[in-house]
């Protein structure tokens, strides 16, 4: 068996990190209470704000995973008696619901994993009254669905609720409009469409949310967004607790790359790469999960496919892994039933072609596809626009 | 004015990070749900356990600052009605007290910053009954005091209390004996005596503490030590939430360096470097803070000096900074009154000599010292043992 030293990371995060970004981490340590770190924090805030489409002063940058940012959002905004409408149609919606239950009183709204969010059902819950906060995942990467954020934002506004949106796996790879959509707090991670290493969460929280947080007495300590805002509005922009300086070097480099590419270009690249996967696998008889007729909108950054009849999705994942291409299976109840390919961050059309070619080989070996060759033309055509 | 590009980091953390450790971060990303990451986690646990002097299975490694680890400890072990005896004689003791107040009911025991912990006063509080948990900082880096951990451990045992010890700025640079001292949870950070970049906290929690945590319903989510233990005891050792993979590369390299040097040698190096600072500054008429007659034990990893009469400690810090040597001032109420020099992690005797020579120059410029030259001989003599 061939052993490949470097693997191609094609999961929905963590993703390949560009060389420039990796090298940025090799820089010597600096004092995090000084002008140099302050300038880094400031530039990270400014570029992040452009991606969230909000004001730079709303941005907090936390050392921790996306989950840490989600906890900061839900924990700083809610007291235990506050009702939180937790929308769930996948693994990360479920995690948000669990988190909400730690800090508030959950009103669950569960859809089968892979089903779309039913806006009428959301409005029904809101109309029943007394919901303080809505939590939703924008890009539910466990099921490759893009949930209807602007519509939920409008409903939140109509019923006077706060709206917390998880954009962990979409910011930098899909269109996000925090201010326009009426999102009170949005949370992302560094290791998805931003193509930085994992370990940083970026949170955008507007004035309305911040004013409310001041009244919440049960805010977490390390993840206290009020403290982050206070530290970032001093003469020296800094963090309340020691930040992972090396990861900030990396994040800044990654954000500069986003700026160089241009956000619109980057979103289109993400779209075309994801669409190329969908077009190619469909052409060779693999069914998308969820089915085209059953989904409100597919993710812009990850694709999920049903494992063919008689095949375990985990075996497809393992066979790809042997070939040096790391893709994902399904999580929890979807394990074995689906497999997932990410197209996030610095992923290139070439990476997509490689992945599809290897997938076709794997499916041939399993007797699912008769002869290889079909995927390349189709994916190539979909992505051709990127070379125009 | 000369501008120095690279500064010499002589604060009590973050510290200089060795080239080998910086370069480790430049390695490509890997899946954090795979064998390769699992092996890294495993080795980090094993080496850390040797430093804490406890079992490898007790170790959790969290992406976050030392404060995150402290919150994990105090938050997972205590319900709101539980009484926490929070010992404070400096900035980090104060922070621990604040944290304790978030999760439990604080019984404060405050000593003036710079004063030693009075064991009789601790026992008096314990004898009054009903204390579930004691929190203390082992190495109070804000005042350069080593607090009496074995003695407090014995008192905790006598009164049946849990003992949480902050060893953020001492693990790897001073003798820590978690199991022998009866410490239930100990917490450290990556950016102090381990000489790794900031952003990781390592927590050692024994069986007794873990059993109690299972009963606590208000544990934080991202910082839930029960979840960390569960994930680390799976077939694949991993973390419950996405870890900062690059920082784990760095931590492992830093821990290997500790092993190569040998813990006993490393502790002796820390001691002799810190003692060299004390000997040298005392010889040129600078008074230690706290005064030699007033301290139970000095820190093994940082020295604090009183600013000479008529001089603001911040001005000494700034003058050193101009010369490219970053030292620390005092924090909060000690600001301006003291200045601090770290001797942590990868710091070498040569770094200490450089720092003392520049300090002497600065004090000459300020008219505090008449002529330079005294410090080198004295510090050199103290550290000579390191070259035997």
XYZ file of C-alpha atoms in Angstrom:
776
model
C 0.000 0.000 0.000
C 1.214 3.480 -0.840
C 1.778 5.697 2.154
C 1.250 9.377 1.507
C 2.952 11.664 3.973
C 0.950 14.813 3.284
C -2.780 14.288 2.990
C -5.221 16.461 1.068
C -7.674 17.872 3.605
C -11.133 17.909 2.006
C -13.290 17.862 5.099
C -15.693 20.621 6.071
C -12.911 21.918 8.340
C -10.216 21.963 9.484
C -8.947 22.735 6.028
C -5.602 23.048 4.321
C -3.756 26.091 5.618
C -1.752 28.065 3.019
C 2.024 28.092 3.407
C 2.042 31.867 3.988
C -0.305 31.376 6.932
C 1.679 28.468 8.407
C 4.891 30.452 8.119
C 3.337 33.443 9.875
C 3.131 31.295 13.013
C 6.888 30.798 13.041
C 7.431 34.467 13.956
C 8.976 35.160 17.382
C 6.747 35.805 20.350
C 5.698 39.350 21.241
C 4.163 40.896 24.328
C 0.373 40.736 23.985
C 0.152 43.938 26.023
C 1.914 46.136 23.514
C 1.445 48.204 20.375
C 2.486 45.437 18.013
C -0.199 43.011 19.171
C -2.706 45.828 19.325
C -2.114 46.600 15.628
C -2.666 42.928 14.753
C -5.907 42.802 16.727
C -7.065 46.023 15.100
C -6.463 44.788 11.546
C -8.109 41.418 12.296
C -11.169 43.289 13.591
C -11.333 45.533 10.532
C -11.082 42.762 7.930
C -13.430 40.453 9.880
C -16.021 43.224 10.045
C -15.938 43.462 6.243
C -16.765 39.756 6.006
C -19.533 39.860 8.623
C -20.753 43.144 7.123
C -20.845 44.939 10.423
C -18.769 47.526 12.302
C -15.185 46.715 13.355
C -15.906 47.716 16.960
C -18.486 44.895 17.172
C -15.829 42.222 16.646
C -14.333 40.134 19.478
C -11.591 37.616 18.783
C -11.402 34.736 21.253
C -8.784 32.007 21.703
C -10.933 28.878 21.509
C -12.944 26.809 19.043
C -16.184 27.839 17.347
C -18.037 26.202 20.224
C -16.324 28.638 22.595
C -17.690 31.527 20.521
C -21.174 29.989 20.495
C -21.045 29.651 24.285
C -19.883 33.251 24.610
C -22.874 34.396 22.532
C -25.598 32.369 24.175
C -24.115 32.599 27.695
C -23.565 36.355 27.737
C -27.020 37.208 26.365
C -29.278 34.987 28.470
C -30.210 34.410 32.069
C -31.461 30.988 33.105
C -35.129 32.009 32.985
C -34.865 33.461 29.461
C -36.537 31.406 26.760
C -34.295 30.444 23.864
C -35.838 29.094 20.679
C -33.200 26.617 19.501
C -33.646 25.646 15.854
C -32.108 22.254 15.109
C -31.776 20.386 11.846
C -28.324 18.907 12.257
C -25.397 18.240 14.590
C -24.389 21.863 15.134
C -27.971 22.987 15.712
C -28.136 20.262 18.334
C -24.930 21.512 19.941
C -26.330 25.048 20.004
C -29.469 23.718 21.698
C -27.389 21.958 24.375
C -25.410 25.134 24.937
C -28.603 27.186 25.158
C -29.850 24.812 27.843
C -26.788 25.557 29.973
C -27.617 29.252 30.181
C -31.308 29.689 29.391
C -34.575 27.780 29.115
C -34.716 25.966 25.799
C -37.785 25.947 23.593
C -36.682 23.263 21.130
C -37.694 23.325 17.490
C -36.342 20.151 15.954
C -36.461 19.109 12.325
C -35.146 15.748 11.209
C -31.437 16.077 10.365
C -31.314 16.893 6.678
C -34.746 18.536 6.592
C -35.084 22.238 5.935
C -36.194 24.767 8.524
C -39.942 25.395 8.293
C -40.465 29.133 8.692
C -44.125 28.713 9.610
C -43.143 26.470 12.499
C -40.632 29.070 13.666
C -43.251 31.821 13.544
C -45.714 29.659 15.436
C -43.246 29.280 18.300
C -42.500 33.003 18.281
C -46.190 33.907 18.204
C -46.738 31.739 21.279
C -44.784 34.512 22.974
C -41.995 35.126 25.374
C -39.016 33.995 23.257
C -36.018 36.144 24.134
C -33.442 34.629 21.794
C -33.364 32.514 18.637
C -30.325 30.351 17.897
C -29.665 28.912 14.442
C -26.796 27.524 12.418
C -26.453 29.294 9.065
C -24.456 26.621 7.317
C -25.334 23.263 8.885
C -22.200 21.465 7.763
C -23.369 18.116 9.182
C -26.108 18.002 6.516
C -24.785 20.457 3.897
C -27.784 22.766 4.218
C -27.812 26.554 4.196
C -30.506 27.660 6.622
C -32.658 30.751 5.903
C -30.895 33.412 7.968
C -32.426 36.581 6.482
C -35.935 35.158 6.938
C -35.277 34.187 10.564
C -33.748 37.623 11.116
C -36.970 39.227 9.866
C -39.057 37.031 12.165
C -36.799 37.867 15.109
C -37.324 41.545 14.411
C -41.114 41.114 14.092
C -41.326 39.416 17.473
C -38.637 41.462 19.236
C -36.320 38.491 19.799
C -32.541 38.467 19.736
C -31.013 36.419 16.926
C -27.767 34.480 17.369
C -26.415 32.984 14.160
C -23.637 30.395 13.858
C -21.663 31.221 10.711
C -18.734 29.010 11.723
C -18.582 27.139 8.432
C -19.783 29.878 6.090
C -18.071 33.187 6.900
C -15.583 33.927 4.164
C -17.190 31.355 1.847
C -20.757 32.554 1.645
C -22.667 35.811 1.754
C -23.260 36.944 5.354
C -24.938 40.252 6.179
C -25.070 40.565 9.936
C -26.395 44.148 10.077
C -28.814 43.872 7.132
C -30.267 40.585 8.310
C -30.783 41.782 11.879
C -28.386 39.303 13.427
C -27.559 40.352 16.989
C -24.606 38.019 17.445
C -22.789 36.005 14.772
C -20.002 33.524 15.497
C -17.347 32.005 13.247
C -14.242 29.821 13.534
C -10.798 30.293 12.049
C -10.414 26.809 10.548
C -13.187 26.759 7.951
C -13.625 29.198 5.056
C -10.963 31.556 6.418
C -8.318 28.821 5.978
C -6.494 29.634 9.193
C -5.516 27.003 11.752
C -8.171 26.052 14.314
C -8.190 27.695 17.733
C -9.747 31.111 17.192
C -13.389 32.128 17.246
C -14.562 35.498 15.955
C -17.765 36.952 17.358
C -19.693 39.933 15.970
C -22.069 41.436 18.527
C -24.047 44.615 17.885
C -24.923 47.440 20.264
C -28.354 46.067 21.112
C -26.892 42.718 22.180
C -24.073 44.371 24.120
C -26.470 46.583 26.063
C -28.523 43.528 27.006
C -25.415 41.550 28.039
C -24.563 44.199 30.630
C -27.731 43.142 32.446
C -26.986 39.410 32.410
C -25.426 38.355 35.722
C -24.549 34.768 34.813
C -22.149 35.534 31.957
C -19.215 33.103 31.694
C -15.825 34.517 32.708
C -13.236 33.518 30.105
C -15.918 33.817 27.427
C -17.363 37.127 28.623
C -18.010 39.254 25.537
C -18.451 42.372 27.687
C -14.862 41.957 28.887
C -13.655 41.412 25.305
C -15.390 44.593 24.145
C -13.978 46.582 27.042
C -10.410 45.400 26.360
C -10.753 46.095 22.647
C -11.924 49.654 23.210
C -8.947 50.713 25.335
C -6.117 52.848 23.968
C -4.352 49.591 23.219
C -6.704 47.111 21.583
C -6.173 43.858 23.405
C -7.898 40.804 24.856
C -8.919 40.415 28.516
C -6.925 37.163 28.861
C -3.696 36.039 27.233
C -4.394 35.432 23.519
C -2.803 32.724 21.352
C -0.426 35.224 19.736
C 0.826 32.768 17.078
C -2.738 32.034 15.980
C -3.360 35.772 15.657
C -0.319 36.006 13.336
C -1.923 33.245 11.275
C -5.411 34.710 11.351
C -4.166 38.088 10.158
C -2.294 36.499 7.255
C -5.362 34.416 6.359
C -7.629 37.482 6.481
C -5.220 39.425 4.275
C -5.440 36.588 1.742
C -9.240 36.905 1.790
C -8.875 40.620 1.112
C -6.452 39.995 -1.738
C -8.805 37.516 -3.393
C -11.809 39.735 -2.773
C -14.827 38.486 -0.834
C -17.137 38.314 -3.863
C -14.610 36.271 -5.835
C -14.062 34.004 -2.883
C -17.770 33.346 -2.430
C -18.145 32.579 -6.146
C -15.191 30.175 -5.981
C -16.773 28.403 -3.039
C -20.080 28.208 -4.875
C -18.640 26.844 -8.099
C -16.459 24.274 -6.338
C -19.405 22.999 -4.296
C -21.650 22.998 -7.353
C -18.967 21.080 -9.281
C -19.061 18.325 -6.655
C -22.853 18.161 -6.844
C -22.904 18.122 -10.649
C -20.204 15.470 -10.915
C -21.489 13.005 -8.345
C -25.057 13.333 -9.588
C -23.849 12.512 -13.114
C -22.385 9.210 -11.913
C -25.550 8.224 -10.101
C -24.768 9.279 -6.546
C -27.674 10.914 -4.762
C -27.238 14.176 -2.893
C -28.196 14.406 0.768
C -30.672 15.919 1.251
C -32.321 15.257 -2.110
C -32.543 18.236 -4.458
C -36.338 18.305 -4.143
C -36.220 18.314 -0.367
C -33.848 21.142 0.386
C -34.474 24.865 0.809
C -30.881 25.671 -0.145
C -27.654 23.702 -0.294
C -24.568 24.804 1.553
C -22.104 26.942 -0.370
C -19.139 25.301 1.317
C -19.773 21.563 1.778
C -21.578 18.763 -0.070
C -23.164 15.657 1.451
C -23.879 12.525 -0.573
C -25.937 9.456 0.311
C -23.903 6.288 0.510
C -24.994 4.079 -2.438
C -27.263 1.120 -1.607
C -25.341 -1.624 0.167
C -22.296 0.571 0.808
C -21.318 2.013 4.178
C -20.338 5.688 3.902
C -17.507 5.076 6.350
C -15.924 2.638 3.883
C -15.916 5.318 1.192
C -14.248 7.687 3.654
C -11.632 5.059 4.565
C -10.879 4.196 0.946
C -10.398 7.879 0.152
C -8.174 8.253 3.198
C -5.941 5.444 1.881
C -5.533 7.462 -1.288
C -4.430 10.470 0.756
C -7.668 12.426 0.436
C -9.347 13.122 3.778
C -13.099 13.499 3.474
C -15.775 13.207 6.166
C -18.467 10.678 6.924
C -21.775 11.404 8.591
C -22.032 12.367 12.248
C -24.068 10.561 14.929
C -27.321 9.285 13.392
C -26.029 9.951 9.871
C -22.855 7.900 10.376
C -22.478 5.368 7.578
C -25.411 6.851 5.686
C -23.686 9.841 4.095
C -20.229 11.104 3.213
C -19.172 14.722 2.914
C -16.709 16.740 0.864
C -15.733 20.239 1.932
C -14.838 22.990 -0.493
C -13.782 25.558 2.036
C -11.108 28.137 2.462
C -8.032 27.827 0.302
C -9.333 24.722 -1.502
C -8.679 25.012 -5.232
C -10.586 23.709 -8.270
C -7.613 21.362 -8.738
C -8.176 19.942 -5.262
C -11.824 19.362 -6.185
C -10.806 17.595 -9.429
C -8.349 15.381 -7.528
C -10.964 14.505 -4.956
C -13.621 13.665 -7.537
C -11.208 11.573 -9.598
C -10.212 9.559 -6.516
C -13.849 9.227 -5.479
C -14.749 7.857 -8.882
C -11.931 5.305 -8.588
C -13.130 4.281 -5.152
C -16.692 3.878 -6.403
C -15.422 1.812 -9.366
C -13.521 -0.438 -6.962
C -16.746 -0.885 -5.016
C -18.657 -1.749 -8.175
C -20.920 1.282 -7.899
C -19.584 3.015 -10.998
C -18.822 1.020 -14.142
C -15.914 2.942 -15.620
C -14.101 6.044 -14.495
C -13.889 9.225 -16.535
C -17.206 11.024 -16.307
C -16.621 13.311 -13.354
C -13.764 15.367 -14.724
C -15.528 16.886 -17.693
C -18.583 17.786 -15.722
C -16.764 19.316 -12.752
C -14.361 21.047 -15.122
C -17.215 22.641 -16.987
C -18.886 23.881 -13.820
C -15.654 25.434 -12.586
C -14.541 26.800 -15.965
C -15.878 30.243 -15.045
C -13.133 30.535 -12.455
C -10.535 30.614 -15.218
C -12.290 33.118 -17.434
C 17.311 56.121 18.905
C 18.228 52.553 18.054
C 15.324 50.430 16.927
C 15.642 46.753 17.699
C 13.505 44.483 15.587
C 13.588 41.419 17.828
C 13.069 42.098 21.495
C 14.293 39.981 24.384
C 11.194 38.788 26.260
C 12.008 38.867 29.984
C 8.510 39.152 31.382
C 6.878 36.549 33.603
C 5.243 35.205 30.443
C 4.709 35.078 27.568
C 8.319 34.104 27.138
C 10.724 33.556 24.262
C 9.714 30.473 22.314
C 12.604 28.310 21.023
C 13.072 28.126 17.260
C 12.308 24.383 17.246
C 8.953 25.090 18.861
C 8.090 27.948 16.499
C 8.990 25.807 13.498
C 6.791 22.967 14.735
C 3.789 25.231 14.146
C 4.616 25.551 10.471
C 3.679 21.896 9.872
C 0.651 21.267 7.640
C -2.772 20.848 9.181
C -4.046 17.407 10.119
C -7.475 16.047 10.991
C -7.979 16.395 14.741
C -10.159 13.292 14.634
C -7.443 10.908 13.562
C -4.574 8.749 14.817
C -1.917 11.369 14.209
C -3.521 13.963 16.473
C -4.372 11.268 18.983
C -0.684 10.336 19.260
C 0.230 13.986 19.849
C -2.406 14.344 22.564
C -1.231 11.139 24.187
C 2.420 12.192 24.344
C 1.494 15.664 25.635
C -0.540 14.001 28.407
C 2.290 11.653 29.339
C 5.004 14.300 29.567
C 2.704 16.796 31.328
C 1.830 14.165 33.929
C 5.540 13.776 34.703
C 5.761 17.511 35.411
C 2.595 17.660 37.537
C 3.651 14.362 39.194
C 0.308 12.714 38.611
C -1.201 10.104 36.265
C -1.376 10.765 32.514
C -5.091 9.955 32.450
C -5.734 12.907 34.798
C -4.496 15.417 32.221
C -6.820 17.553 30.046
C -5.412 19.896 27.437
C -7.627 22.860 26.588
C -7.348 25.458 23.830
C -7.502 28.688 25.836
C -5.442 30.758 28.261
C -4.545 29.824 31.828
C -7.683 31.666 32.931
C -9.740 29.239 30.835
C -8.158 26.341 32.732
C -8.819 28.046 36.067
C -12.476 28.533 35.084
C -12.713 24.882 34.033
C -11.398 23.815 37.455
C -13.513 26.037 39.644
C -16.619 25.869 37.433
C -16.731 22.102 37.049
C -16.202 21.369 40.738
C -18.632 23.780 42.377
C -22.324 24.544 42.465
C -23.453 28.067 43.324
C -24.192 27.219 46.947
C -20.786 25.612 47.540
C -18.410 27.634 49.696
C -15.047 28.376 48.116
C -12.213 29.676 50.281
C -10.360 31.961 47.882
C -6.866 32.809 49.091
C -5.632 36.096 47.633
C -2.288 37.815 47.970
C -1.852 39.144 44.444
C -3.428 39.759 41.055
C -3.920 36.119 40.097
C -5.324 35.186 43.481
C -7.790 38.014 42.954
C -8.712 36.682 39.525
C -9.254 33.218 41.005
C -11.528 34.780 43.648
C -13.599 36.519 40.955
C -13.869 33.277 39.027
C -14.893 31.397 42.157
C -17.664 33.934 42.682
C -19.100 33.118 39.246
C -19.655 29.485 40.160
C -19.722 29.196 43.949
C -20.089 31.257 47.099
C -16.803 32.949 47.922
C -15.342 33.023 51.391
C -12.561 35.543 50.776
C -9.249 35.400 52.573
C -7.293 38.439 51.479
C -3.750 39.324 52.375
C -2.195 42.573 51.209
C -0.565 42.033 47.799
C 3.009 41.062 48.533
C 2.249 39.604 51.959
C 2.647 35.894 52.590
C -0.249 33.522 53.176
C -0.890 33.084 56.904
C -1.570 29.392 57.489
C -3.252 30.028 60.841
C -5.749 32.333 59.132
C -6.457 29.647 56.526
C -7.052 27.032 59.204
C -9.318 29.401 61.103
C -11.555 29.744 58.038
C -11.554 26.001 57.480
C -12.341 25.285 61.119
C -15.364 27.590 60.876
C -16.690 24.791 58.709
C -18.457 24.161 55.469
C -15.666 25.026 52.995
C -15.960 22.769 49.958
C -13.043 24.082 47.921
C -9.849 26.052 48.464
C -8.341 28.034 45.582
C -4.765 29.291 45.659
C -2.090 30.464 43.256
C 1.160 28.548 43.748
C 3.443 31.052 42.081
C 1.878 34.506 42.462
C 3.761 36.110 39.597
C 2.293 39.566 40.282
C 4.272 39.705 43.541
C 6.992 37.078 42.946
C 5.895 34.944 45.881
C 5.724 31.165 46.059
C 2.718 30.287 48.186
C 2.778 27.288 50.573
C 1.037 24.629 48.484
C 2.001 21.476 50.430
C 0.848 23.097 53.682
C -2.492 24.157 52.207
C -2.874 20.672 50.727
C -2.443 19.204 54.200
C -5.039 21.575 55.636
C -7.448 20.740 52.817
C -7.061 17.068 53.634
C -7.552 17.676 57.358
C -10.834 19.519 56.756
C -12.053 17.421 53.832
C -11.945 20.287 51.324
C -11.027 20.120 47.637
C -7.853 21.981 46.706
C -7.468 23.761 43.374
C -3.966 25.072 42.717
C -2.943 27.499 39.976
C 0.531 26.459 38.792
C 0.302 28.566 35.632
C 3.621 30.298 36.141
C 5.502 27.533 37.958
C 4.928 24.165 36.238
C 8.126 23.207 34.456
C 10.122 25.768 36.436
C 9.489 24.727 40.005
C 8.794 21.568 41.961
C 5.098 20.621 41.761
C 3.761 17.420 43.355
C 0.063 17.264 42.652
C -0.540 13.773 44.044
C 1.812 14.035 47.044
C 0.500 17.451 48.077
C -3.143 16.402 47.826
C -4.003 18.832 45.046
C -7.352 17.887 43.484
C -7.012 20.083 40.410
C -3.913 21.901 39.159
C -3.872 24.263 36.194
C -1.031 25.557 34.055
C -0.497 27.589 30.896
C 1.692 26.906 27.891
C 3.411 30.300 27.723
C 5.322 30.381 30.998
C 7.923 27.856 32.182
C 7.073 25.413 29.365
C 8.225 28.005 26.777
C 5.461 27.224 24.309
C 3.301 29.914 22.687
C 0.270 31.081 24.666
C -3.152 29.579 23.970
C -3.134 26.225 25.743
C -4.040 25.395 29.321
C -3.207 22.038 30.881
C -5.355 20.799 33.743
C -4.579 17.867 36.048
C -7.670 16.587 37.846
C -7.647 13.495 40.024
C -10.309 10.819 40.473
C -11.807 12.387 43.566
C -12.359 15.695 41.775
C -13.715 13.973 38.662
C -16.245 11.970 40.654
C -17.482 15.163 42.307
C -17.703 17.016 38.972
C -20.158 14.434 37.668
C -22.586 15.718 40.309
C -22.199 19.396 39.443
C -25.017 20.520 37.144
C -23.758 24.014 36.339
C -20.483 23.015 34.676
C -19.450 25.269 31.787
C -19.752 23.750 28.309
C -16.591 24.512 26.334
C -14.600 24.243 29.568
C -16.251 21.056 30.837
C -13.501 18.846 32.241
C -15.838 15.838 32.311
C -16.184 16.117 28.531
C -12.402 16.464 28.136
C -11.807 13.338 30.190
C -14.417 11.409 28.257
C -12.912 12.359 24.894
C -9.393 11.548 26.088
C -10.386 8.073 27.228
C -11.843 6.973 23.887
C -9.991 4.636 21.529
C -8.703 7.760 19.848
C -7.525 10.280 22.414
C -9.024 13.563 21.370
C -10.658 16.774 22.592
C -14.435 17.358 22.765
C -14.167 20.515 20.612
C -11.804 21.415 17.785
C -8.320 21.904 19.274
C -5.723 24.431 18.110
C -3.733 21.752 16.261
C -0.747 24.045 15.538
C -0.439 24.909 19.228
C -0.440 21.194 20.055
C 2.465 20.716 17.627
C 4.263 23.488 19.523
C 3.339 22.186 22.968
C 4.614 18.717 22.162
C 7.938 20.094 20.930
C 8.225 22.292 24.028
C 7.456 19.344 26.322
C 10.045 17.210 24.564
C 12.594 19.937 25.221
C 11.683 19.814 28.926
C 12.258 16.053 28.873
C 15.602 16.448 27.121
C 16.802 18.989 29.689
C 15.422 16.935 32.574
C 12.920 18.416 35.021
C 15.364 18.580 37.953
C 17.953 20.408 35.852
C 15.306 22.761 34.560
C 14.072 23.620 38.048
C 17.636 24.249 39.205
C 18.277 26.504 36.193
C 15.125 28.487 37.017
C 16.193 28.769 40.635
C 19.726 29.924 39.902
C 18.616 32.454 37.281
C 16.029 33.941 39.637
C 18.514 33.949 42.511
C 21.083 35.651 40.250
C 18.645 38.510 39.646
C 17.998 38.842 43.375
C 21.694 38.743 44.272
C 22.681 41.241 41.599
C 20.016 43.867 42.185
C 20.415 43.652 45.961
C 24.154 44.277 45.537
C 23.482 47.565 43.723
C 21.050 48.755 46.363
C 17.701 47.799 44.832
C 15.257 46.396 47.339
C 13.375 43.185 46.614
C 9.581 43.162 46.729
C 8.484 41.781 49.072
C 11.413 42.400 51.429
C 13.494 39.337 52.292
C 12.338 39.491 55.923
C 8.685 39.612 54.973
C 8.352 36.697 52.568
C 7.629 33.031 53.239
C 9.330 32.022 49.987
C 10.291 33.814 46.809
C 9.113 32.641 43.427
C 11.426 30.300 41.541
C 10.518 31.866 38.210
C 10.123 35.640 38.577
C 11.652 38.455 40.644
C 9.987 41.673 41.733
C 11.938 44.753 42.754
C 10.784 47.957 44.451
C 11.210 51.022 42.289
C 13.923 53.163 43.936
C 12.758 56.281 45.838
C 11.573 58.989 43.462
C 11.535 56.673 40.432
C 8.405 55.311 38.780
C 8.712 51.599 38.021
C 6.988 52.166 34.695
C 9.865 54.426 33.633
C 12.355 51.636 34.327
C 10.207 49.281 32.228
C 10.036 51.808 29.378
C 13.774 52.496 29.423
C 14.453 48.752 29.286
C 11.966 48.390 26.438
C 13.873 51.055 24.457
C 16.959 48.893 24.853
C 15.053 45.904 23.452
C 14.567 44.086 26.747
C 10.906 43.627 27.651
C 10.364 43.418 31.399
C 7.155 43.969 33.382
C 5.945 46.645 35.743
C 3.543 46.146 38.615
C -0.121 45.355 38.083
C -3.083 47.358 39.388
C -2.241 48.731 42.848
C 1.427 47.856 42.402
C 1.749 49.759 39.126
C 4.685 52.153 39.284
C 5.801 50.768 42.631
C 7.588 47.628 41.434
C 9.154 46.152 38.300
C 9.487 42.477 37.488
C 11.936 40.258 35.613
C 10.945 36.772 34.553
C 13.364 33.883 34.345
C 11.000 31.371 32.850
C 11.058 28.669 30.252
C 13.863 28.760 27.731
C 15.461 31.839 29.285
C 19.238 31.374 29.505
C 21.833 32.646 31.973
C 23.073 34.813 29.106
C 19.627 36.409 28.812
C 19.746 37.124 32.550
C 23.205 38.693 32.213
C 22.023 40.874 29.309
C 18.979 41.989 31.248
C 20.938 42.830 34.380
C 23.583 44.721 32.402
C 20.915 46.811 30.674
C 19.102 47.364 33.957
C 22.280 48.634 35.545
C 22.757 51.047 32.645
C 19.192 52.283 32.997
C 19.639 52.806 36.736
C 22.901 54.672 36.073
C 21.109 56.933 33.601
C 18.507 57.608 36.284
C 21.190 58.456 38.814
C 20.275 55.545 41.086
C 23.503 53.633 40.553
C 26.816 55.445 40.449
C 28.794 53.348 38.015
C 27.945 50.182 36.115
C 29.844 46.921 36.508
C 28.783 45.316 39.761
C 25.943 43.111 38.591
C 27.804 40.860 36.192
C 30.234 39.325 38.637
C 27.579 38.656 41.209
C 25.045 37.154 38.840
C 27.785 35.210 37.089
C 28.896 33.693 40.348
C 25.378 32.654 41.305
C 24.821 30.990 37.942
C 28.298 29.443 37.673
C 26.912 26.112 38.907
C 24.986 25.789 35.648
C 28.266 25.494 33.762
C 29.903 22.974 36.076
